[in-house]
PDB file of C-alpha atoms and ligand atoms in Angstrom:
ATOM      1  CA  UNK A   1      45.225 -10.377 -10.199  1.00 51.00           C
ATOM      2  CA  UNK A   2      42.759 -12.707  -8.514  1.00 54.00           C
ATOM      3  CA  UNK A   3      40.927 -15.123 -10.804  1.00 70.00           C
ATOM      4  CA  UNK A   4      37.508 -14.758  -9.148  1.00 87.00           C
ATOM      5  CA  UNK A   5      35.418 -11.654  -9.720  1.00 91.00           C
ATOM      6  CA  UNK A   6      35.042  -9.303  -6.768  1.00 91.00           C
ATOM      7  CA  UNK A   7      32.051  -9.535  -4.443  1.00 92.00           C
ATOM      8  CA  UNK A   8      29.526  -6.677  -4.234  1.00 92.00           C
ATOM      9  CA  UNK A   9      30.944  -5.693  -0.845  1.00 91.00           C
ATOM     10  CA  UNK A  10      34.473  -5.424  -2.219  1.00 91.00           C
ATOM     11  CA  UNK A  11      33.312  -3.339  -5.186  1.00 92.00           C
ATOM     12  CA  UNK A  12      31.342  -1.027  -2.863  1.00 92.00           C
ATOM     13  CA  UNK A  13      34.420  -0.649  -0.688  1.00 91.00           C
ATOM     14  CA  UNK A  14      36.459   0.185  -3.817  1.00 92.00           C
ATOM     15  CA  UNK A  15      33.949   2.860  -4.839  1.00 91.00           C
ATOM     16  CA  UNK A  16      33.460   4.408  -1.379  1.00 90.00           C
ATOM     17  CA  UNK A  17      36.963   4.094   0.134  1.00 89.00           C
ATOM     18  CA  UNK A  18      39.442   3.746  -2.707  1.00 86.00           C
ATOM     19  CA  UNK A  19      42.399   4.874  -0.549  1.00 87.00           C
ATOM     20  CA  UNK A  20      41.826   2.281   2.187  1.00 87.00           C
ATOM     21  CA  UNK A  21      41.126  -0.525  -0.287  1.00 87.00           C
ATOM     22  CA  UNK A  22      43.324  -3.636  -0.652  1.00 88.00           C
ATOM     23  CA  UNK A  23      45.830  -3.420  -3.547  1.00 90.00           C
ATOM     24  CA  UNK A  24      44.538  -6.708  -5.043  1.00 90.00           C
ATOM     25  CA  UNK A  25      41.021  -5.281  -5.303  1.00 90.00           C
ATOM     26  CA  UNK A  26      42.280  -2.090  -7.016  1.00 91.00           C
ATOM     27  CA  UNK A  27      44.335  -4.072  -9.507  1.00 92.00           C
ATOM     28  CA  UNK A  28      41.427  -6.420 -10.241  1.00 92.00           C
ATOM     29  CA  UNK A  29      39.020  -3.554 -10.922  1.00 91.00           C
ATOM     30  CA  UNK A  30      41.561  -1.857 -13.215  1.00 91.00           C
ATOM     31  CA  UNK A  31      42.136  -5.061 -15.225  1.00 93.00           C
ATOM     32  CA  UNK A  32      38.690  -6.733 -15.214  1.00 93.00           C
ATOM     33  CA  UNK A  33      36.052  -5.240 -17.516  1.00 94.00           C
ATOM     34  CA  UNK A  34      33.059  -6.815 -15.720  1.00 93.00           C
ATOM     35  CA  UNK A  35      34.082  -5.532 -12.317  1.00 93.00           C
ATOM     36  CA  UNK A  36      34.961  -2.095 -13.732  1.00 94.00           C
ATOM     37  CA  UNK A  37      31.439  -1.770 -15.166  1.00 95.00           C
ATOM     38  CA  UNK A  38      29.964  -2.865 -11.838  1.00 94.00           C
ATOM     39  CA  UNK A  39      32.079  -0.276 -10.008  1.00 94.00           C
ATOM     40  CA  UNK A  40      30.904   2.468 -12.388  1.00 94.00           C
ATOM     41  CA  UNK A  41      27.275   1.411 -11.822  1.00 95.00           C
ATOM     42  CA  UNK A  42      27.774   1.565  -8.032  1.00 94.00           C
ATOM     43  CA  UNK A  43      29.448   4.960  -8.427  1.00 94.00           C
ATOM     44  CA  UNK A  44      26.395   6.263 -10.330  1.00 94.00           C
ATOM     45  CA  UNK A  45      24.096   4.764  -7.664  1.00 94.00           C
ATOM     46  CA  UNK A  46      25.971   6.372  -4.760  1.00 92.00           C
ATOM     47  CA  UNK A  47      26.063   9.752  -6.494  1.00 92.00           C
ATOM     48  CA  UNK A  48      22.303   9.507  -7.053  1.00 92.00           C
ATOM     49  CA  UNK A  49      21.797   8.732  -3.366  1.00 91.00           C
ATOM     50  CA  UNK A  50      23.981  11.709  -2.371  1.00 89.00           C
ATOM     51  CA  UNK A  51      21.880  14.059  -4.529  1.00 91.00           C
ATOM     52  CA  UNK A  52      18.661  13.020  -2.768  1.00 88.00           C
ATOM     53  CA  UNK A  53      17.319  15.502  -0.239  1.00 83.00           C
ATOM     54  CA  UNK A  54      17.712  14.503   3.383  1.00 79.00           C
ATOM     55  CA  UNK A  55      14.193  13.736   4.685  1.00 77.00           C
ATOM     56  CA  UNK A  56      13.087  16.083   7.465  1.00 79.00           C
ATOM     57  CA  UNK A  57       9.813  15.935   9.415  1.00 79.00           C
ATOM     58  CA  UNK A  58       7.677  19.050   9.076  1.00 83.00           C
ATOM     59  CA  UNK A  59       6.427  18.594  12.662  1.00 84.00           C
ATOM     60  CA  UNK A  60       8.115  18.210  16.061  1.00 83.00           C
ATOM     61  CA  UNK A  61       8.509  14.456  16.458  1.00 81.00           C
ATOM     62  CA  UNK A  62       9.421  14.555  20.176  1.00 81.00           C
ATOM     63  CA  UNK A  63       6.302  16.554  21.101  1.00 85.00           C
ATOM     64  CA  UNK A  64       3.947  14.243  19.205  1.00 85.00           C
ATOM     65  CA  UNK A  65       5.499  11.160  20.846  1.00 84.00           C
ATOM     66  CA  UNK A  66       5.269  12.686  24.344  1.00 84.00           C
ATOM     67  CA  UNK A  67       1.577  13.523  23.737  1.00 86.00           C
ATOM     68  CA  UNK A  68       0.809   9.844  23.048  1.00 87.00           C
ATOM     69  CA  UNK A  69       2.660   8.493  26.107  1.00 84.00           C
ATOM     70  CA  UNK A  70       0.409   7.372  28.985  1.00 81.00           C
ATOM     71  CA  UNK A  71       0.237   9.735  31.928  1.00 76.00           C
ATOM     72  CA  UNK A  72       2.035   8.770  35.127  1.00 68.00           C
ATOM     73  CA  UNK A  73      -0.181   6.902  37.567  1.00 63.00           C
ATOM     74  CA  UNK A  74       1.496   8.388  40.628  1.00 58.00           C
ATOM     75  CA  UNK A  75       0.775  11.922  41.699  1.00 58.00           C
ATOM     76  CA  UNK A  76       3.948  13.749  42.676  1.00 58.00           C
ATOM     77  CA  UNK A  77       2.178  16.309  44.852  1.00 61.00           C
ATOM     78  CA  UNK A  78       0.740  13.587  47.128  1.00 67.00           C
ATOM     79  CA  UNK A  79       4.209  12.109  47.706  1.00 73.00           C
ATOM     80  CA  UNK A  80       5.611  15.526  48.583  1.00 81.00           C
ATOM     81  CA  UNK A  81       2.828  16.398  51.021  1.00 86.00           C
ATOM     82  CA  UNK A  82       3.226  12.994  52.683  1.00 88.00           C
ATOM     83  CA  UNK A  83       6.975  13.537  53.198  1.00 88.00           C
ATOM     84  CA  UNK A  84       6.294  17.038  54.592  1.00 91.00           C
ATOM     85  CA  UNK A  85       3.745  15.493  56.947  1.00 92.00           C
ATOM     86  CA  UNK A  86       6.317  12.933  58.189  1.00 93.00           C
ATOM     87  CA  UNK A  87       8.937  15.667  58.584  1.00 94.00           C
ATOM     88  CA  UNK A  88       6.683  17.933  60.669  1.00 95.00           C
ATOM     89  CA  UNK A  89       5.438  15.048  62.824  1.00 96.00           C
ATOM     90  CA  UNK A  90       9.008  14.016  63.659  1.00 95.00           C
ATOM     91  CA  UNK A  91      10.040  17.636  64.285  1.00 96.00           C
ATOM     92  CA  UNK A  92       7.035  18.145  66.551  1.00 96.00           C
ATOM     93  CA  UNK A  93       7.729  14.985  68.573  1.00 95.00           C
ATOM     94  CA  UNK A  94      11.415  15.961  68.870  1.00 93.00           C
ATOM     95  CA  UNK A  95      10.413  19.377  70.238  1.00 95.00           C
ATOM     96  CA  UNK A  96       8.067  17.756  72.757  1.00 95.00           C
ATOM     97  CA  UNK A  97      10.817  15.397  73.910  1.00 92.00           C
ATOM     98  CA  UNK A  98      13.271  18.291  74.370  1.00 90.00           C
ATOM     99  CA  UNK A  99      10.652  20.345  76.190  1.00 92.00           C
ATOM    100  CA  UNK A 100       9.603  17.571  78.588  1.00 91.00           C
ATOM    101  CA  UNK A 101      13.088  16.268  79.364  1.00 90.00           C
ATOM    102  CA  UNK A 102      15.045  19.521  79.143  1.00 88.00           C
ATOM    103  CA  UNK A 103      16.265  19.392  82.761  1.00 86.00           C
ATOM    104  CA  UNK A 104      17.478  15.804  82.606  1.00 85.00           C
ATOM    105  CA  UNK A 105      19.083  16.380  79.182  1.00 81.00           C
ATOM    106  CA  UNK A 106      20.972  19.436  80.464  1.00 81.00           C
ATOM    107  CA  UNK A 107      22.162  17.567  83.569  1.00 83.00           C
ATOM    108  CA  UNK A 108      23.226  14.685  81.296  1.00 77.00           C
ATOM    109  CA  UNK A 109      25.536  17.001  79.323  1.00 74.00           C
ATOM    110  CA  UNK A 110      26.809  18.632  82.539  1.00 79.00           C
ATOM    111  CA  UNK A 111      27.773  15.321  84.082  1.00 81.00           C
ATOM    112  CA  UNK A 112      29.552  13.951  81.005  1.00 80.00           C
ATOM    113  CA  UNK A 113      33.110  15.251  80.504  1.00 83.00           C
ATOM    114  CA  UNK A 114      33.516  17.747  77.617  1.00 83.00           C
ATOM    115  CA  UNK A 115      35.959  15.471  75.774  1.00 88.00           C
ATOM    116  CA  UNK A 116      33.301  12.745  75.669  1.00 87.00           C
ATOM    117  CA  UNK A 117      30.744  15.197  74.285  1.00 85.00           C
ATOM    118  CA  UNK A 118      33.246  16.278  71.630  1.00 90.00           C
ATOM    119  CA  UNK A 119      33.897  12.652  70.685  1.00 93.00           C
ATOM    120  CA  UNK A 120      30.180  11.922  70.411  1.00 92.00           C
ATOM    121  CA  UNK A 121      29.560  15.035  68.289  1.00 93.00           C
ATOM    122  CA  UNK A 122      32.543  14.193  66.023  1.00 96.00           C
ATOM    123  CA  UNK A 123      31.329  10.629  65.558  1.00 97.00           C
ATOM    124  CA  UNK A 124      27.805  11.741  64.714  1.00 97.00           C
ATOM    125  CA  UNK A 125      29.074  14.350  62.233  1.00 97.00           C
ATOM    126  CA  UNK A 126      31.396  11.810  60.547  1.00 97.00           C
ATOM    127  CA  UNK A 127      28.586   9.278  60.253  1.00 97.00           C
ATOM    128  CA  UNK A 128      26.285  11.943  58.813  1.00 97.00           C
ATOM    129  CA  UNK A 129      28.858  12.989  56.188  1.00 97.00           C
ATOM    130  CA  UNK A 130      29.660   9.371  55.227  1.00 97.00           C
ATOM    131  CA  UNK A 131      25.970   8.515  54.865  1.00 97.00           C
ATOM    132  CA  UNK A 132      25.376  11.610  52.727  1.00 97.00           C
ATOM    133  CA  UNK A 133      28.312  10.735  50.432  1.00 97.00           C
ATOM    134  CA  UNK A 134      27.067   7.147  50.130  1.00 97.00           C
ATOM    135  CA  UNK A 135      23.545   8.303  49.298  1.00 96.00           C
ATOM    136  CA  UNK A 136      24.878  10.724  46.657  1.00 96.00           C
ATOM    137  CA  UNK A 137      26.995   7.990  45.039  1.00 95.00           C
ATOM    138  CA  UNK A 138      24.034   5.640  44.963  1.00 94.00           C
ATOM    139  CA  UNK A 139      21.953   8.377  43.351  1.00 92.00           C
ATOM    140  CA  UNK A 140      24.638   8.994  40.701  1.00 91.00           C
ATOM    141  CA  UNK A 141      24.925   5.292  39.766  1.00 90.00           C
ATOM    142  CA  UNK A 142      21.146   5.046  39.493  1.00 88.00           C
ATOM    143  CA  UNK A 143      21.051   8.111  37.245  1.00 85.00           C
ATOM    144  CA  UNK A 144      23.811   6.612  35.078  1.00 84.00           C
ATOM    145  CA  UNK A 145      21.827   3.401  34.619  1.00 81.00           C
ATOM    146  CA  UNK A 146      18.770   5.477  33.657  1.00 79.00           C
ATOM    147  CA  UNK A 147      20.709   7.577  31.096  1.00 72.00           C
ATOM    148  CA  UNK A 148      21.909   4.652  28.997  1.00 62.00           C
ATOM    149  CA  UNK A 149      20.768   6.188  25.712  1.00 55.00           C
TER     150      UNK A 149
HETATM  151 ZN1  LIG B 201      36.307  -9.210 -12.110  1.00 94.39          ZN
END
């Protein structure tokens, strides 16, 4: 039996987790009247806390918080229309280039050997796939850093 009385933390541990408690603490509580009374008081306190009702909001907390958040300064629709505009401009210019230089482009592919064309197409496809995978990985790491809670 230890000579000093137990601390409040040790007595709380004795009351809440008797099985995992140190044997010295258990023996001290069983032999010391002061600490036994303290343990009984803590036991009464914890039982009183357990009998309390769990507080629950009678309104939707998430909705009321979202209502008070400031609105986003950027308009999503403007960004989308701008990207569509860029896409159609580039598609239009690509069509014009193919239309104006169609004869020279066709002769270019006729003059190059088929194995060279296959190599070029394979290289472009591989680059495209690698860039897409890289972009997707970057997106996933950014989403992970955003979802930290
Ligand atoms: Zn004691």
